[in-house]
mmCIF file of C-alpha atoms and ligand atoms in Angstrom:
data_model
loop_
_atom_site.group_PDB
_atom_site.id
_atom_site.type_symbol
_atom_site.label_atom_id
_atom_site.label_comp_id
_atom_site.label_asym_id
_atom_site.label_seq_id
_atom_site.Cartn_x
_atom_site.Cartn_y
_atom_site.Cartn_z
ATOM 1 C CA MET W 297 19.312 -10.159 -15.413
ATOM 2 C CA LYS W 298 18.916 -13.841 -16.071
ATOM 3 C CA ILE W 299 15.979 -15.123 -14.020
ATOM 4 C CA GLU W 300 17.154 -18.424 -12.609
ATOM 5 C CA SER W 301 14.196 -19.183 -10.373
ATOM 6 C CA ILE W 302 11.091 -17.779 -8.762
ATOM 7 C CA VAL W 303 9.926 -19.051 -5.382
ATOM 8 C CA LEU W 304 6.361 -18.260 -4.356
ATOM 9 C CA ARG W 305 5.555 -18.711 -0.652
ATOM 10 C CA GLU W 306 2.458 -18.185 1.459
ATOM 11 C CA ILE W 307 3.196 -17.205 5.042
ATOM 12 C CA HIS W 308 0.740 -16.770 7.902
ATOM 13 C CA LEU W 309 1.351 -13.866 10.208
ATOM 14 C CA GLN W 310 -0.950 -12.649 12.970
ATOM 15 C CA LEU W 311 -1.487 -8.939 13.536
ATOM 16 C CA LYS W 312 -1.023 -7.875 17.168
ATOM 17 C CA SER W 313 -4.627 -6.715 17.186
ATOM 18 C CA PRO W 314 -7.580 -6.924 14.777
ATOM 19 C CA PHE W 315 -7.782 -4.122 12.191
ATOM 20 C CA GLU W 316 -11.309 -2.970 11.320
ATOM 21 C CA THR W 317 -12.226 -1.049 8.185
ATOM 22 C CA SER W 318 -15.631 -0.314 6.643
ATOM 23 C CA PHE W 319 -15.366 -3.579 4.673
ATOM 24 C CA GLY W 320 -14.409 -5.917 7.494
ATOM 25 C CA THR W 321 -11.935 -6.975 10.168
ATOM 26 C CA VAL W 322 -8.644 -8.788 9.705
ATOM 27 C CA GLN W 323 -6.175 -10.277 12.155
ATOM 28 C CA ASN W 324 -4.791 -13.413 10.516
ATOM 29 C CA ARG W 325 -2.848 -12.302 7.507
ATOM 30 C CA ARG W 326 -2.144 -14.707 4.629
ATOM 31 C CA ILE W 327 0.746 -13.053 2.812
ATOM 32 C CA LEU W 328 2.427 -14.127 -0.432
ATOM 33 C CA LEU W 329 6.159 -13.515 -0.703
ATOM 34 C CA VAL W 330 8.016 -13.709 -3.986
ATOM 35 C CA GLU W 331 11.721 -14.520 -4.149
ATOM 36 C CA VAL W 332 13.354 -14.089 -7.535
ATOM 37 C CA VAL W 333 16.876 -15.410 -8.038
ATOM 38 C CA ALA W 334 18.615 -13.490 -10.836
ATOM 39 C CA ASP W 335 22.344 -13.708 -11.665
ATOM 40 C CA GLY W 336 22.867 -15.467 -8.342
ATOM 41 C CA VAL W 337 21.167 -12.804 -6.216
ATOM 42 C CA SER W 338 17.835 -13.086 -4.364
ATOM 43 C CA GLY W 339 15.307 -10.280 -4.704
ATOM 44 C CA TRP W 340 12.186 -10.161 -2.534
ATOM 45 C CA GLY W 341 8.697 -8.838 -3.132
ATOM 46 C CA GLU W 342 5.363 -9.030 -1.326
ATOM 47 C CA VAL W 343 1.875 -9.407 -2.749
ATOM 48 C CA THR W 344 -0.320 -6.903 -0.921
ATOM 49 C CA ALA W 345 -3.687 -8.491 -1.728
ATOM 50 C CA GLY W 346 -6.074 -9.098 1.155
ATOM 51 C CA GLU W 347 -7.548 -12.407 2.242
ATOM 52 C CA THR W 348 -10.969 -11.412 0.862
ATOM 53 C CA PRO W 349 -11.885 -9.457 -2.312
ATOM 54 C CA SER W 350 -13.241 -6.517 -0.301
ATOM 55 C CA TYR W 351 -10.643 -3.769 -0.719
ATOM 56 C CA ASN W 352 -10.180 -4.562 -4.404
ATOM 57 C CA ALA W 353 -10.895 -7.598 -6.591
ATOM 58 C CA GLU W 354 -7.694 -9.486 -5.800
ATOM 59 C CA THR W 355 -7.081 -11.922 -2.938
ATOM 60 C CA THR W 356 -4.186 -13.985 -1.651
ATOM 61 C CA ASP W 357 -5.590 -16.917 -3.612
ATOM 62 C CA THR W 358 -6.222 -15.120 -6.906
ATOM 63 C CA ALA W 359 -2.652 -13.778 -6.771
ATOM 64 C CA TRP W 360 -1.355 -17.289 -6.118
ATOM 65 C CA HIS W 361 -3.273 -18.469 -9.173
ATOM 66 C CA ILE W 362 -1.891 -15.707 -11.401
ATOM 67 C CA ILE W 363 1.718 -16.076 -10.304
ATOM 68 C CA SER W 364 1.689 -19.862 -10.131
ATOM 69 C CA GLY W 365 -0.268 -20.413 -13.321
ATOM 70 C CA PHE W 366 0.995 -17.647 -15.573
ATOM 71 C CA ILE W 367 3.799 -15.352 -14.400
ATOM 72 C CA GLY W 368 6.082 -17.917 -12.734
ATOM 73 C CA PRO W 369 6.179 -20.409 -15.622
ATOM 74 C CA SER W 370 6.765 -17.734 -18.272
ATOM 75 C CA LEU W 371 9.357 -15.702 -16.350
ATOM 76 C CA GLN W 372 11.704 -18.466 -15.286
ATOM 77 C CA GLY W 373 14.721 -18.811 -17.558
ATOM 78 C CA ARG W 374 14.136 -15.400 -19.149
ATOM 79 C CA THR W 375 16.507 -12.486 -19.311
ATOM 80 C CA LEU W 376 15.291 -8.961 -18.591
ATOM 81 C CA ALA W 377 17.618 -5.988 -18.906
ATOM 82 C CA HIS W 378 15.773 -4.106 -16.173
ATOM 83 C CA ALA W 379 12.975 -4.632 -13.661
ATOM 84 C CA SER W 380 11.228 -1.776 -15.466
ATOM 85 C CA ASP W 381 10.835 -4.089 -18.496
ATOM 86 C CA PHE W 382 8.525 -6.325 -16.478
ATOM 87 C CA PRO W 383 5.215 -4.428 -17.011
ATOM 88 C CA GLU W 384 5.572 -4.951 -20.771
ATOM 89 C CA PHE W 385 6.377 -8.621 -20.193
ATOM 90 C CA VAL W 386 3.051 -9.147 -18.340
ATOM 91 C CA ALA W 387 0.958 -6.694 -20.354
ATOM 92 C CA LYS W 388 -1.177 -9.513 -21.728
ATOM 93 C CA ILE W 389 -2.409 -10.298 -18.214
ATOM 94 C CA ARG W 390 -5.293 -7.929 -17.518
ATOM 95 C CA GLY W 391 -5.499 -6.334 -14.100
ATOM 96 C CA GLN W 392 -4.003 -8.467 -11.280
ATOM 97 C CA GLU W 393 -1.853 -5.497 -10.278
ATOM 98 C CA MET W 394 -0.979 -6.852 -6.832
ATOM 99 C CA ALA W 395 0.133 -10.217 -8.169
ATOM 100 C CA LYS W 396 2.296 -8.503 -10.799
ATOM 101 C CA SER W 397 3.709 -6.061 -8.272
ATOM 102 C CA GLY W 398 4.886 -8.844 -5.950
ATOM 103 C CA VAL W 399 7.034 -10.229 -8.770
ATOM 104 C CA GLU W 400 8.135 -6.918 -10.273
ATOM 105 C CA ASN W 401 9.280 -5.545 -6.941
ATOM 106 C CA ALA W 402 11.351 -8.663 -6.291
ATOM 107 C CA LEU W 403 13.080 -7.931 -9.607
ATOM 108 C CA TRP W 404 13.737 -4.343 -8.506
ATOM 109 C CA ASP W 405 15.308 -5.596 -5.273
ATOM 110 C CA ALA W 406 17.500 -8.014 -7.241
ATOM 111 C CA GLU W 407 18.535 -5.321 -9.729
ATOM 112 C CA ALA W 408 19.484 -2.912 -6.935
ATOM 113 C CA LYS W 409 21.451 -5.639 -5.151
ATOM 114 C CA LEU W 410 23.289 -6.521 -8.374
ATOM 115 C CA ALA W 411 24.147 -2.846 -8.843
ATOM 116 C CA GLY W 412 25.240 -2.631 -5.192
ATOM 117 C CA ILE W 413 22.947 0.334 -4.460
ATOM 118 C CA PRO W 414 19.858 0.918 -2.290
ATOM 119 C CA LEU W 415 16.527 0.381 -4.016
ATOM 120 C CA SER W 416 15.545 3.960 -3.160
ATOM 121 C CA GLN W 417 18.513 5.172 -5.220
ATOM 122 C CA LEU W 418 17.726 2.897 -8.174
ATOM 123 C CA LEU W 419 14.158 4.270 -8.203
ATOM 124 C CA GLY W 420 15.453 7.863 -8.200
ATOM 125 C CA GLY W 421 14.628 8.686 -4.580
ATOM 126 C CA VAL W 422 15.853 11.933 -3.085
ATOM 127 C CA LYS W 423 15.222 11.549 0.670
ATOM 128 C CA GLN W 424 17.264 10.047 3.483
ATOM 129 C CA GLU W 425 14.280 10.077 5.794
ATOM 130 C CA ILE W 426 10.556 9.732 5.160
ATOM 131 C CA ASP W 427 7.601 11.233 7.062
ATOM 132 C CA CYS W 428 5.209 8.809 8.732
ATOM 133 C CA GLY W 429 1.576 8.766 9.725
ATOM 134 C CA VAL W 430 -0.645 6.016 11.109
ATOM 135 C CA SER W 431 -3.931 4.506 9.975
ATOM 136 C CA LEU W 432 -6.195 3.665 12.925
ATOM 137 C CA GLY W 433 -8.895 1.016 12.587
ATOM 138 C CA ILE W 434 -12.522 1.582 13.534
ATOM 139 C CA ARG W 435 -13.082 1.375 17.318
ATOM 140 C CA GLU W 436 -15.970 0.604 19.620
ATOM 141 C CA ASN W 437 -16.343 4.200 20.850
ATOM 142 C CA PRO W 438 -14.756 7.662 20.523
ATOM 143 C CA GLN W 439 -13.078 7.345 23.959
ATOM 144 C CA SER W 440 -10.996 4.321 23.022
ATOM 145 C CA LEU W 441 -10.129 5.916 19.676
ATOM 146 C CA LEU W 442 -8.967 9.032 21.483
ATOM 147 C CA ALA W 443 -6.663 7.000 23.718
ATOM 148 C CA LYS W 444 -5.140 5.368 20.646
ATOM 149 C CA VAL W 445 -4.633 8.710 18.896
ATOM 150 C CA GLU W 446 -2.891 10.069 21.971
ATOM 151 C CA GLU W 447 -0.588 7.055 22.117
ATOM 152 C CA GLU W 448 0.455 7.381 18.453
ATOM 153 C CA LEU W 449 0.985 11.146 18.692
ATOM 154 C CA GLY W 450 3.151 10.433 21.726
ATOM 155 C CA ARG W 451 5.312 8.214 19.566
ATOM 156 C CA GLY W 452 5.816 11.109 17.183
ATOM 157 C CA TYR W 453 3.628 10.170 14.197
ATOM 158 C CA GLN W 454 3.012 13.228 12.040
ATOM 159 C CA ARG W 455 -0.473 12.500 10.732
ATOM 160 C CA ILE W 456 -3.420 10.535 12.078
ATOM 161 C CA LYS W 457 -5.838 8.781 9.715
ATOM 162 C CA LEU W 458 -9.109 7.458 11.103
ATOM 163 C CA LYS W 459 -11.000 4.670 9.408
ATOM 164 C CA ILE W 460 -14.694 5.551 9.243
ATOM 165 C CA LYS W 461 -17.981 3.994 8.151
ATOM 166 C CA PRO W 462 -21.613 5.157 8.342
ATOM 167 C CA GLY W 463 -22.629 5.280 12.007
ATOM 168 C CA LYS W 464 -19.028 5.335 13.192
ATOM 169 C CA ASP W 465 -17.872 8.600 11.747
ATOM 170 C CA PHE W 466 -18.961 12.082 12.786
ATOM 171 C CA ASP W 467 -18.769 11.718 16.582
ATOM 172 C CA PHE W 468 -15.448 9.893 16.374
ATOM 173 C CA VAL W 469 -13.838 12.550 14.181
ATOM 174 C CA LYS W 470 -15.348 15.321 16.284
ATOM 175 C CA ALA W 471 -13.902 13.880 19.503
ATOM 176 C CA VAL W 472 -10.433 13.627 17.989
ATOM 177 C CA ARG W 473 -10.532 17.085 16.417
ATOM 178 C CA ARG W 474 -11.733 18.645 19.691
ATOM 179 C CA ALA W 475 -8.919 17.054 21.659
ATOM 180 C CA PHE W 476 -6.267 17.836 19.022
ATOM 181 C CA PRO W 477 -7.235 21.013 17.142
ATOM 182 C CA LYS W 478 -3.932 21.374 15.274
ATOM 183 C CA ILE W 479 -2.851 17.895 14.128
ATOM 184 C CA LEU W 480 -2.839 16.698 10.524
ATOM 185 C CA LEU W 481 -6.023 14.612 10.521
ATOM 186 C CA SER W 482 -7.615 12.591 7.737
ATOM 187 C CA VAL W 483 -10.313 9.935 7.345
ATOM 188 C CA ASP W 484 -10.613 6.871 5.110
ATOM 189 C CA ALA W 485 -14.023 5.419 4.231
ATOM 190 C CA ASN W 486 -12.927 2.597 1.902
ATOM 191 C CA SER W 487 -15.928 3.189 -0.378
ATOM 192 C CA ALA W 488 -18.556 2.995 2.389
ATOM 193 C CA TYR W 489 -20.684 6.009 1.365
ATOM 194 C CA ARG W 490 -23.071 6.740 -1.489
ATOM 195 C CA PRO W 491 -23.707 9.906 -3.534
ATOM 196 C CA GLU W 492 -26.824 10.508 -1.399
ATOM 197 C CA ASP W 493 -24.498 10.986 1.598
ATOM 198 C CA ALA W 494 -22.997 14.170 0.106
ATOM 199 C CA GLU W 495 -24.719 16.418 2.643
ATOM 200 C CA HIS W 496 -23.567 14.223 5.520
ATOM 201 C CA LEU W 497 -19.985 14.273 4.234
ATOM 202 C CA ALA W 498 -20.118 18.063 3.807
ATOM 203 C CA ARG W 499 -20.591 18.277 7.609
ATOM 204 C CA PHE W 500 -16.994 17.042 7.933
ATOM 205 C CA ASP W 501 -15.818 20.329 6.379
ATOM 206 C CA GLU W 502 -15.765 21.883 9.862
ATOM 207 C CA PHE W 503 -13.016 19.478 10.981
ATOM 208 C CA ASP W 504 -10.429 20.954 8.647
ATOM 209 C CA LEU W 505 -9.413 17.520 7.411
ATOM 210 C CA LEU W 506 -6.293 17.034 5.368
ATOM 211 C CA MET W 507 -8.387 14.726 3.176
ATOM 212 C CA ILE W 508 -11.305 12.292 2.928
ATOM 213 C CA GLU W 509 -9.965 9.131 1.360
ATOM 214 C CA GLN W 510 -12.089 7.093 -1.072
ATOM 215 C CA PRO W 511 -15.567 7.946 0.254
ATOM 216 C CA LEU W 512 -17.541 6.461 -2.679
ATOM 217 C CA TYR W 513 -17.597 3.407 -4.982
ATOM 218 C CA TRP W 514 -14.241 1.647 -5.388
ATOM 219 C CA ASP W 515 -14.432 1.907 -9.197
ATOM 220 C CA ASP W 516 -16.122 5.251 -9.868
ATOM 221 C CA ILE W 517 -13.981 8.323 -10.541
ATOM 222 C CA TYR W 518 -16.900 10.341 -11.923
ATOM 223 C CA ALA W 519 -18.987 9.973 -8.748
ATOM 224 C CA HIS W 520 -16.073 11.438 -6.769
ATOM 225 C CA ARG W 521 -15.933 14.390 -9.126
ATOM 226 C CA LYS W 522 -19.537 15.241 -8.303
ATOM 227 C CA LEU W 523 -18.883 14.855 -4.575
ATOM 228 C CA GLN W 524 -15.704 16.963 -4.668
ATOM 229 C CA ALA W 525 -17.721 19.823 -6.147
ATOM 230 C CA ARG W 526 -19.977 19.737 -3.052
ATOM 231 C CA ILE W 527 -17.494 19.415 -0.181
ATOM 232 C CA LYS W 528 -14.519 21.481 0.963
ATOM 233 C CA SER W 529 -12.421 18.607 2.326
ATOM 234 C CA PRO W 530 -9.973 17.467 -0.349
ATOM 235 C CA ILE W 531 -10.871 14.022 -1.687
ATOM 236 C CA CYS W 532 -7.982 11.558 -1.900
ATOM 237 C CA LEU W 533 -8.468 8.580 -4.199
ATOM 238 C CA ASP W 534 -7.109 5.170 -3.239
ATOM 239 C CA GLU W 535 -9.144 2.207 -4.602
ATOM 240 C CA CYS W 536 -10.107 4.003 -7.858
ATOM 241 C CA ILE W 537 -6.554 4.514 -9.126
ATOM 242 C CA HIS W 538 -4.950 1.438 -10.711
ATOM 243 C CA ASN W 539 -2.561 3.216 -13.050
ATOM 244 C CA THR W 540 -1.340 6.563 -14.349
ATOM 245 C CA ARG W 541 -4.169 6.863 -16.873
ATOM 246 C CA HIS W 542 -6.745 6.611 -14.089
ATOM 247 C CA ALA W 543 -4.856 9.298 -12.162
ATOM 248 C CA LEU W 544 -4.821 11.612 -15.183
ATOM 249 C CA ALA W 545 -8.554 11.140 -15.650
ATOM 250 C CA ALA W 546 -9.228 11.850 -11.977
ATOM 251 C CA ILE W 547 -7.041 14.958 -11.979
ATOM 252 C CA GLU W 548 -8.520 16.367 -15.203
ATOM 253 C CA LEU W 549 -12.033 15.748 -13.903
ATOM 254 C CA ASN W 550 -11.277 17.371 -10.522
ATOM 255 C CA ALA W 551 -12.401 14.134 -8.874
ATOM 256 C CA CYS W 552 -9.684 14.444 -6.218
ATOM 257 C CA ARG W 553 -6.965 16.791 -4.987
ATOM 258 C CA ILE W 554 -4.639 14.157 -3.507
ATOM 259 C CA ILE W 555 -3.694 10.607 -4.522
ATOM 260 C CA ASN W 556 -2.694 7.671 -2.335
ATOM 261 C CA ILE W 557 -0.122 5.561 -4.177
ATOM 262 C CA LYS W 558 0.084 1.926 -3.149
ATOM 263 C CA VAL W 559 2.765 0.154 -5.119
ATOM 264 C CA GLY W 560 0.734 -3.066 -5.207
ATOM 265 C CA ARG W 561 -2.494 -1.419 -6.312
ATOM 266 C CA VAL W 562 -0.801 0.174 -9.325
ATOM 267 C CA GLY W 563 1.129 -2.935 -10.376
ATOM 268 C CA GLY W 564 4.660 -2.268 -9.121
ATOM 269 C CA HIS W 565 7.452 0.267 -8.784
ATOM 270 C CA THR W 566 7.594 1.185 -12.487
ATOM 271 C CA GLU W 567 3.991 2.408 -12.558
ATOM 272 C CA ALA W 568 4.189 3.931 -9.060
ATOM 273 C CA ARG W 569 7.175 5.994 -10.111
ATOM 274 C CA LEU W 570 5.459 7.229 -13.284
ATOM 275 C CA LEU W 571 2.303 8.023 -11.354
ATOM 276 C CA GLN W 572 4.120 10.175 -8.775
ATOM 277 C CA LYS W 573 5.846 11.987 -11.649
ATOM 278 C CA VAL W 574 2.649 12.964 -13.451
ATOM 279 C CA CYS W 575 1.078 14.015 -10.142
ATOM 280 C CA ARG W 576 4.106 16.118 -9.279
ATOM 281 C CA GLU W 577 3.984 17.836 -12.687
ATOM 282 C CA ARG W 578 0.369 18.741 -11.929
ATOM 283 C CA SER W 579 0.965 19.800 -8.296
ATOM 284 C CA ILE W 580 -1.139 16.927 -6.942
ATOM 285 C CA PRO W 581 0.383 15.757 -3.641
ATOM 286 C CA VAL W 582 0.817 11.992 -3.237
ATOM 287 C CA TRP W 583 1.616 9.763 -0.294
ATOM 288 C CA CYS W 584 2.354 6.087 0.179
ATOM 289 C CA GLY W 585 -0.512 3.932 1.431
ATOM 290 C CA GLY W 586 -0.169 0.681 3.338
ATOM 291 C CA MET W 587 -1.770 -2.757 3.180
ATOM 292 C CA LEU W 588 -0.731 -4.167 6.577
ATOM 293 C CA GLU W 589 2.473 -5.420 5.006
ATOM 294 C CA SER W 590 5.189 -7.578 6.480
ATOM 295 C CA GLY W 591 8.672 -6.087 6.588
ATOM 296 C CA ILE W 592 9.307 -6.922 2.947
ATOM 297 C CA GLY W 593 6.365 -4.941 1.589
ATOM 298 C CA ARG W 594 7.113 -2.238 4.152
ATOM 299 C CA ALA W 595 10.708 -1.929 2.885
ATOM 300 C CA HIS W 596 9.394 -1.408 -0.662
ATOM 301 C CA ASN W 597 7.012 1.263 0.649
ATOM 302 C CA ILE W 598 9.911 3.064 2.318
ATOM 303 C CA ALA W 599 11.925 3.027 -0.917
ATOM 304 C CA VAL W 600 9.111 4.435 -3.072
ATOM 305 C CA SER W 601 8.348 7.111 -0.462
ATOM 306 C CA THR W 602 11.748 8.693 -1.144
ATOM 307 C CA LEU W 603 10.624 9.848 -4.615
ATOM 308 C CA PRO W 604 10.160 13.627 -4.878
ATOM 309 C CA GLY W 605 6.380 13.565 -5.491
ATOM 310 C CA PHE W 606 5.676 11.974 -2.098
ATOM 311 C CA THR W 607 5.097 15.186 -0.172
ATOM 312 C CA LEU W 608 2.646 14.049 2.529
ATOM 313 C CA PRO W 609 3.278 11.610 5.432
ATOM 314 C CA GLY W 610 2.383 8.051 4.399
ATOM 315 C CA ASP W 611 0.745 5.070 6.114
ATOM 316 C CA VAL W 612 4.217 3.571 6.474
ATOM 317 C CA SER W 613 4.853 2.944 10.148
ATOM 318 C CA ALA W 614 6.915 0.793 12.525
ATOM 319 C CA SER W 615 6.960 -3.027 12.348
ATOM 320 C CA ARG W 616 6.068 -3.189 16.045
ATOM 321 C CA ARG W 617 2.636 -1.640 15.408
ATOM 322 C CA TYR W 618 1.710 -4.767 13.432
ATOM 323 C CA TRP W 619 3.809 -7.765 14.420
ATOM 324 C CA ASP W 620 5.316 -9.372 17.502
ATOM 325 C CA GLU W 621 8.207 -10.339 15.284
ATOM 326 C CA ASP W 622 8.759 -9.182 11.693
ATOM 327 C CA VAL W 623 10.384 -11.123 8.832
ATOM 328 C CA ILE W 624 13.210 -8.606 8.321
ATOM 329 C CA GLU W 625 16.205 -7.475 10.336
ATOM 330 C CA PRO W 626 16.442 -4.881 11.687
ATOM 331 C CA GLU W 627 12.727 -4.191 12.033
ATOM 332 C CA VAL W 628 11.333 -0.915 10.694
ATOM 333 C CA GLU W 629 11.585 1.716 13.411
ATOM 334 C CA VAL W 630 10.146 5.197 13.636
ATOM 335 C CA SER W 631 11.980 8.083 15.294
ATOM 336 C CA GLY W 632 10.489 10.335 17.983
ATOM 337 C CA LYS W 633 9.768 12.911 15.296
ATOM 338 C CA GLY W 634 7.761 10.477 13.191
ATOM 339 C CA THR W 635 10.304 9.604 10.523
ATOM 340 C CA ILE W 636 11.898 6.453 9.144
ATOM 341 C CA ARG W 637 15.547 6.578 8.180
ATOM 342 C CA VAL W 638 15.934 5.136 4.670
ATOM 343 C CA PRO W 639 18.296 2.146 4.680
ATOM 344 C CA THR W 640 21.571 2.472 2.811
ATOM 345 C CA ALA W 641 22.394 -1.217 2.247
ATOM 346 C CA PRO W 642 21.878 -2.563 -1.305
ATOM 347 C CA GLY W 643 18.355 -3.484 -2.451
ATOM 348 C CA ILE W 644 15.494 -3.156 0.040
ATOM 349 C CA GLY W 645 18.202 -2.590 2.626
ATOM 350 C CA TYR W 646 16.913 -4.958 5.301
ATOM 351 C CA GLN W 647 18.037 -8.519 5.892
ATOM 352 C CA VAL W 648 15.332 -11.048 5.008
ATOM 353 C CA ARG W 649 15.003 -13.618 7.817
ATOM 354 C CA CYS W 650 14.841 -16.769 5.706
ATOM 355 C CA ASP W 651 14.763 -19.087 8.746
ATOM 356 C CA ARG W 652 11.714 -17.319 10.136
ATOM 357 C CA ILE W 653 10.008 -17.251 6.744
ATOM 358 C CA GLU W 654 10.620 -20.969 6.391
ATOM 359 C CA LYS W 655 8.813 -21.582 9.698
ATOM 360 C CA LEU W 656 5.882 -19.354 8.730
ATOM 361 C CA THR W 657 5.453 -20.890 5.267
ATOM 362 C CA VAL W 658 2.311 -22.966 4.693
ATOM 363 C CA ARG W 659 2.817 -23.630 0.970
ATOM 364 C CA SER W 660 5.430 -22.848 -1.635
ATOM 365 C CA GLU W 661 6.078 -23.394 -5.313
ATOM 366 C CA THR W 662 9.318 -23.027 -7.248
ATOM 367 C CA PHE W 663 9.695 -22.229 -10.932
ATOM 368 C CA SER W 664 13.152 -23.052 -12.154
ATOM 369 C CA THR W 665 13.278 -25.815 -14.749
ATOM 370 C CA LYS W 666 13.430 -24.852 -18.371
ATOM 371 C CA SER W 667 11.364 -27.884 -19.261
ATOM 372 C CA GLN W 668 8.201 -26.195 -17.963
ATOM 373 C CA ALA W 669 6.088 -24.907 -20.811
ATOM 374 C CA SER W 670 5.702 -21.178 -21.161
ATOM 375 C CA VAL W 671 2.094 -20.327 -20.534
ATOM 376 C CA LEU W 672 2.185 -16.840 -21.957
ATOM 377 C CA ALA W 673 3.085 -16.546 -25.620
ATOM 378 C CA VAL W 674 5.622 -13.820 -24.958
HETATM 379 O O1 OSB L 872 -7.445 1.805 2.563
HETATM 380 O O2 OSB L 872 -5.502 2.360 3.162
HETATM 381 C C1 OSB L 872 -6.399 1.517 3.134
HETATM 382 C C2 OSB L 872 -5.415 -1.526 5.236
HETATM 383 C C3 OSB L 872 -5.974 -2.534 4.490
HETATM 384 C C4 OSB L 872 -6.689 -2.217 3.354
HETATM 385 C C5 OSB L 872 -6.826 -0.884 2.958
HETATM 386 C C6 OSB L 872 -6.247 0.130 3.694
HETATM 387 C C7 OSB L 872 -5.556 -0.202 4.870
HETATM 388 C C8 OSB L 872 -4.973 0.796 5.759
HETATM 389 C C9 OSB L 872 -3.848 0.329 6.653
HETATM 390 O O3 OSB L 872 -5.373 1.921 5.881
HETATM 391 C C10 OSB L 872 -2.553 0.965 6.337
HETATM 392 C C11 OSB L 872 -1.427 0.276 7.064
HETATM 393 O O4 OSB L 872 -1.215 0.604 8.231
HETATM 394 O O5 OSB L 872 -0.779 -0.609 6.457
HETATM 395 MG MG1 MG L 873 -7.404 3.766 1.785
#
């Protein structure tokens, strides 16, 4: 693939309602979209970084800096045989997984479109339909949470995940578990607890949770190992796992029994695919997490979820739960049995609404002239 140009855009998109996690509340999303034109075809990717460095260290602005200052200038004009060659191409940039992933995934979309096959097929996916759950933000009180859970179960979602934080945890989970004794139920703390809370977290054992996601420090696998030894609920790591080596360390240490794979957090489809493979070989279930993506990031999440290691319902849900109007056509829809049908058109399989994106764009930068100096010595 000859990379003719890279267009970086920032769009503003407002969530239908605020989403609260233990680290804060978001409603006004600032999303970076990456369009890569290769051999005459446009591939699209999304940077899943948040507006603030509170989930991980990256933000919309740090990703802009990395792509605009380093990746864009060095990639334009280059030829890559495959999107999977991209991680090596950016290996000299440390970290910045979400920035890299936005670009790499655009290359994957372009490669699939050039081959005339769905992205899911290019990745090696094996499913025509994926299983969906929802992630519910922290609410004022257990009653309003319960109403929300009921609504989402009514739509068919197969697993409910509750965001929790100290003071808004036990009673909320208890109310939901009482009302729905049999559902697949999990919680996500986004690093809000400390090792001293082990006894408190052990009280959640009675709720028969599918998992407790990332209870402790965002960067501490060893602390989770000590906690896992003290609680029955399986720990699922999210924030801690940036690549396959982290996953291997966590698995060998017994720091978790499940892993949440977010394509952005691990740097793109190449690493996500490898990570699900090593987990599968070790019988560690994985599922696809979400970052409140627009339709473009959502389409990539659907494609990766078709890989054989993804055995649990993901946080990949319908466009309408997030946006009044998405940036793809058709929008992502979920069936009454809580599944998404995997698109069969080439690439991400959804039409990108360029007119709408144009209207939502607040800044953009294009890398296309060969005269620009290469910033990376690669
Ligand atoms: O930890 O999974 C998380 C949203 C923003 C940041 C972190 C997380 C989340 C979610 C939402 O849980 C998942 C989604 O619906 O996209
Ligand atoms: Mg999480």
